[in-house]
Amino acid sequence: MKNIVLIGMPAAGKSTIGVLLAKSLGFEFVDTDLIIQRQTGRLLQDIIDSDGLDAFCIAEERAILSVFETQNTVIATGGSAVYSREAMLHLKKNGSVYYLSLPSEELLPRLRNIKTRGIAMRPGQSVDDVYKNRKALYEEYGDIKVSCEGKAAEEIVTEIAEYHKLIGA
């Protein structure tokens, strides 16, 4: 079976849903944010604060491109993965991309640790600015849009698992 790739804004639930989905399908689980940390030996926020957003995006692209020859794997990407066309095309080669869509009003209460979480945003940008900037990219790269509004993680997992089996991915 193809991989399941999860994209969306920070706090949309990619990692949480990814782990639950992998368990329910018997898949492996990969979180590209953790790959960045392993490859660089640094926290995401440290890279952004010390080296800048562009350097972070390069590290993120490298991390995603290092994920290869996987099958039956749920891959949770960082919210900014969509900034790299090369990375997204790499993930789409052997995976179905699910865009976890959540309105910014539901994202904000979930982002309690915005200063330390490692969110790829430029100084002066708000979460709403980032959301508006990325939304078109999520829709472009997402094969399937999954509305997460008002849903529990288990509902989203069931929806993705059923759809993935239905399309025979």
Short mmCIF file of N, CA and C in Angstrom, two decimals, residues 24-111:
data_model
loop_
_atom_site.label_atom_id
_atom_site.label_comp_id
_atom_site.label_asym_id
_atom_site.label_seq_id
_atom_site.Cartn_x
_atom_site.Cartn_y
_atom_site.Cartn_z
N SER A 24 -3.74 2.05 13.88
CA SER A 24 -4.98 1.41 13.44
C SER A 24 -4.80 0.65 12.13
N LEU A 25 -3.84 1.04 11.30
CA LEU A 25 -3.62 0.37 10.01
C LEU A 25 -2.45 -0.61 10.05
N GLY A 26 -1.69 -0.61 11.15
CA GLY A 26 -0.49 -1.46 11.21
C GLY A 26 0.64 -0.90 10.37
N PHE A 27 0.66 0.42 10.18
CA PHE A 27 1.68 1.10 9.38
C PHE A 27 2.81 1.58 10.30
N GLU A 28 3.92 1.93 9.69
CA GLU A 28 5.00 2.63 10.38
C GLU A 28 4.58 4.09 10.51
N PHE A 29 5.27 4.84 11.38
CA PHE A 29 4.99 6.27 11.53
C PHE A 29 6.30 7.05 11.47
N VAL A 30 6.29 8.14 10.70
CA VAL A 30 7.45 9.03 10.58
C VAL A 30 6.96 10.46 10.77
N ASP A 31 7.67 11.21 11.59
CA ASP A 31 7.38 12.63 11.78
C ASP A 31 8.59 13.40 11.26
N THR A 32 8.39 14.18 10.20
CA THR A 32 9.54 14.85 9.58
C THR A 32 10.15 15.92 10.49
N ASP A 33 9.37 16.48 11.41
CA ASP A 33 9.96 17.43 12.37
C ASP A 33 11.00 16.73 13.23
N LEU A 34 10.73 15.50 13.62
CA LEU A 34 11.70 14.74 14.43
C LEU A 34 12.94 14.38 13.61
N ILE A 35 12.75 14.16 12.31
CA ILE A 35 13.91 13.89 11.44
C ILE A 35 14.81 15.13 11.39
N ILE A 36 14.20 16.31 11.27
CA ILE A 36 14.99 17.55 11.27
C ILE A 36 15.81 17.64 12.55
N GLN A 37 15.17 17.39 13.68
CA GLN A 37 15.87 17.48 14.97
C GLN A 37 16.99 16.46 15.05
N ARG A 38 16.75 15.27 14.55
CA ARG A 38 17.78 14.23 14.59
C ARG A 38 18.94 14.60 13.67
N GLN A 39 18.63 15.07 12.47
CA GLN A 39 19.69 15.39 11.51
C GLN A 39 20.53 16.59 11.93
N THR A 40 19.90 17.57 12.56
CA THR A 40 20.62 18.79 12.93
C THR A 40 21.12 18.79 14.37
N GLY A 41 20.54 17.91 15.20
CA GLY A 41 20.89 17.90 16.62
C GLY A 41 20.38 19.13 17.35
N ARG A 42 19.35 19.77 16.79
CA ARG A 42 18.83 21.01 17.36
C ARG A 42 17.31 20.99 17.38
N LEU A 43 16.73 21.82 18.24
CA LEU A 43 15.29 22.00 18.26
C LEU A 43 14.87 22.88 17.08
N LEU A 44 13.66 22.67 16.61
CA LEU A 44 13.17 23.43 15.47
C LEU A 44 13.23 24.93 15.73
N GLN A 45 12.75 25.36 16.89
CA GLN A 45 12.72 26.79 17.20
C GLN A 45 14.11 27.38 17.25
N ASP A 46 15.09 26.59 17.70
CA ASP A 46 16.48 27.06 17.74
C ASP A 46 16.99 27.34 16.33
N ILE A 47 16.64 26.47 15.39
CA ILE A 47 17.07 26.68 14.00
C ILE A 47 16.46 27.98 13.46
N ILE A 48 15.17 28.16 13.70
CA ILE A 48 14.47 29.36 13.21
C ILE A 48 15.06 30.61 13.86
N ASP A 49 15.23 30.59 15.17
CA ASP A 49 15.74 31.76 15.90
C ASP A 49 17.18 32.09 15.53
N SER A 50 18.03 31.07 15.41
CA SER A 50 19.46 31.30 15.18
C SER A 50 19.83 31.47 13.71
N ASP A 51 19.21 30.66 12.85
CA ASP A 51 19.63 30.62 11.45
C ASP A 51 18.63 31.26 10.49
N GLY A 52 17.40 31.46 10.95
CA GLY A 52 16.39 32.09 10.11
C GLY A 52 15.48 31.09 9.43
N LEU A 53 14.40 31.63 8.91
CA LEU A 53 13.37 30.80 8.29
C LEU A 53 13.87 30.08 7.04
N ASP A 54 14.67 30.74 6.23
CA ASP A 54 15.16 30.11 5.00
C ASP A 54 16.01 28.88 5.32
N ALA A 55 16.88 28.99 6.31
CA ALA A 55 17.72 27.85 6.71
C ALA A 55 16.85 26.73 7.25
N PHE A 56 15.82 27.08 8.00
CA PHE A 56 14.91 26.06 8.51
C PHE A 56 14.23 25.32 7.36
N CYS A 57 13.76 26.06 6.36
CA CYS A 57 13.08 25.43 5.22
C CYS A 57 14.02 24.50 4.44
N ILE A 58 15.29 24.87 4.37
CA ILE A 58 16.28 23.99 3.72
C ILE A 58 16.45 22.71 4.53
N ALA A 59 16.54 22.84 5.85
CA ALA A 59 16.66 21.66 6.72
C ALA A 59 15.42 20.78 6.59
N GLU A 60 14.27 21.39 6.49
CA GLU A 60 13.02 20.63 6.35
C GLU A 60 12.99 19.88 5.02
N GLU A 61 13.39 20.55 3.96
CA GLU A 61 13.43 19.90 2.65
C GLU A 61 14.37 18.70 2.67
N ARG A 62 15.55 18.87 3.25
CA ARG A 62 16.52 17.76 3.35
C ARG A 62 15.93 16.58 4.13
N ALA A 63 15.26 16.90 5.21
CA ALA A 63 14.66 15.84 6.03
C ALA A 63 13.62 15.06 5.24
N ILE A 64 12.77 15.75 4.51
CA ILE A 64 11.73 15.09 3.72
C ILE A 64 12.35 14.27 2.60
N LEU A 65 13.35 14.81 1.93
CA LEU A 65 13.99 14.08 0.84
C LEU A 65 14.74 12.85 1.34
N SER A 66 15.07 12.82 2.64
CA SER A 66 15.76 11.65 3.19
C SER A 66 14.80 10.48 3.46
N VAL A 67 13.51 10.75 3.37
CA VAL A 67 12.50 9.70 3.55
C VAL A 67 12.27 9.07 2.18
N PHE A 68 12.78 7.86 1.99
CA PHE A 68 12.61 7.21 0.70
C PHE A 68 12.44 5.71 0.89
N GLU A 69 11.93 5.09 -0.17
CA GLU A 69 11.70 3.64 -0.18
C GLU A 69 10.87 3.18 1.02
N THR A 70 9.85 3.94 1.35
CA THR A 70 8.94 3.53 2.41
C THR A 70 7.63 3.08 1.80
N GLN A 71 7.01 2.16 2.46
CA GLN A 71 5.66 1.71 2.11
C GLN A 71 4.92 1.51 3.41
N ASN A 72 3.60 1.62 3.33
CA ASN A 72 2.79 1.40 4.53
C ASN A 72 3.28 2.25 5.70
N THR A 73 3.49 3.51 5.41
CA THR A 73 3.99 4.45 6.41
C THR A 73 3.11 5.68 6.44
N VAL A 74 2.78 6.14 7.63
CA VAL A 74 2.10 7.42 7.80
C VAL A 74 3.20 8.44 8.05
N ILE A 75 3.23 9.48 7.23
CA ILE A 75 4.25 10.52 7.33
C ILE A 75 3.57 11.83 7.72
N ALA A 76 3.89 12.30 8.92
CA ALA A 76 3.40 13.60 9.37
C ALA A 76 4.47 14.63 9.04
N THR A 77 4.10 15.62 8.24
CA THR A 77 5.05 16.65 7.84
C THR A 77 4.92 17.86 8.75
N GLY A 78 5.92 18.72 8.72
CA GLY A 78 5.81 20.01 9.37
C GLY A 78 4.86 20.87 8.54
N GLY A 79 4.27 21.85 9.17
CA GLY A 79 3.29 22.69 8.48
C GLY A 79 3.86 23.44 7.29
N SER A 80 5.16 23.67 7.29
CA SER A 80 5.78 24.44 6.21
C SER A 80 6.35 23.56 5.10
N ALA A 81 6.13 22.27 5.16
CA ALA A 81 6.65 21.36 4.12
C ALA A 81 6.20 21.78 2.73
N VAL A 82 5.02 22.37 2.64
CA VAL A 82 4.46 22.76 1.33
C VAL A 82 5.23 23.89 0.68
N TYR A 83 6.15 24.53 1.38
CA TYR A 83 6.97 25.57 0.77
C TYR A 83 7.99 24.98 -0.21
N SER A 84 8.26 23.69 -0.11
CA SER A 84 9.21 23.05 -1.02
C SER A 84 8.48 22.17 -2.02
N ARG A 85 8.46 22.61 -3.25
CA ARG A 85 7.82 21.83 -4.32
C ARG A 85 8.52 20.48 -4.48
N GLU A 86 9.85 20.50 -4.42
CA GLU A 86 10.62 19.26 -4.58
C GLU A 86 10.27 18.25 -3.49
N ALA A 87 10.15 18.72 -2.27
CA ALA A 87 9.81 17.83 -1.15
C ALA A 87 8.41 17.25 -1.33
N MET A 88 7.47 18.09 -1.70
CA MET A 88 6.09 17.61 -1.85
C MET A 88 5.97 16.62 -3.01
N LEU A 89 6.62 16.87 -4.11
CA LEU A 89 6.58 15.93 -5.24
C LEU A 89 7.23 14.61 -4.85
N HIS A 90 8.27 14.68 -4.04
CA HIS A 90 8.94 13.47 -3.53
C HIS A 90 7.96 12.64 -2.69
N LEU A 91 7.22 13.29 -1.81
CA LEU A 91 6.25 12.58 -0.96
C LEU A 91 5.10 12.00 -1.78
N LYS A 92 4.68 12.71 -2.81
CA LYS A 92 3.54 12.27 -3.62
C LYS A 92 3.88 11.08 -4.52
N LYS A 93 5.18 10.83 -4.76
CA LYS A 93 5.59 9.71 -5.62
C LYS A 93 5.05 8.38 -5.11
N ASN A 94 5.07 8.20 -3.81
CA ASN A 94 4.65 6.92 -3.24
C ASN A 94 3.68 7.14 -2.09
N GLY A 95 2.84 8.16 -2.23
CA GLY A 95 1.91 8.41 -1.14
C GLY A 95 0.70 9.22 -1.57
N SER A 96 -0.36 9.05 -0.82
CA SER A 96 -1.54 9.88 -0.96
C SER A 96 -1.44 10.97 0.10
N VAL A 97 -1.65 12.22 -0.33
CA VAL A 97 -1.48 13.35 0.56
C VAL A 97 -2.84 13.81 1.06
N TYR A 98 -2.98 13.80 2.37
CA TYR A 98 -4.22 14.22 3.03
C TYR A 98 -3.99 15.58 3.69
N TYR A 99 -4.77 16.55 3.29
CA TYR A 99 -4.69 17.89 3.86
C TYR A 99 -5.66 17.96 5.03
N LEU A 100 -5.14 18.07 6.24
CA LEU A 100 -5.96 18.21 7.44
C LEU A 100 -6.34 19.68 7.58
N SER A 101 -7.55 19.97 7.20
CA SER A 101 -8.04 21.35 7.15
C SER A 101 -8.74 21.72 8.45
N LEU A 102 -8.32 22.83 9.02
CA LEU A 102 -8.91 23.33 10.25
C LEU A 102 -8.91 24.85 10.17
N PRO A 103 -10.05 25.49 10.41
CA PRO A 103 -10.07 26.96 10.32
C PRO A 103 -9.17 27.60 11.38
N SER A 104 -8.67 28.78 11.05
CA SER A 104 -7.72 29.43 11.96
C SER A 104 -8.32 29.68 13.34
N GLU A 105 -9.63 29.85 13.42
CA GLU A 105 -10.26 30.07 14.74
C GLU A 105 -10.09 28.85 15.65
N GLU A 106 -10.02 27.65 15.07
CA GLU A 106 -9.81 26.45 15.88
C GLU A 106 -8.32 26.19 16.13
N LEU A 107 -7.47 26.71 15.26
CA LEU A 107 -6.03 26.51 15.43
C LEU A 107 -5.48 27.32 16.59
N LEU A 108 -5.90 28.56 16.69
CA LEU A 108 -5.32 29.48 17.67
C LEU A 108 -5.37 28.96 19.11
N PRO A 109 -6.50 28.43 19.59
CA PRO A 109 -6.52 27.92 20.96
C PRO A 109 -5.58 26.73 21.19
N ARG A 110 -5.26 26.01 20.13
CA ARG A 110 -4.37 24.85 20.25
C ARG A 110 -2.90 25.25 20.29
N LEU A 111 -2.59 26.46 19.86
CA LEU A 111 -1.19 26.90 19.76
C LEU A 111 -0.77 27.67 21.00
#
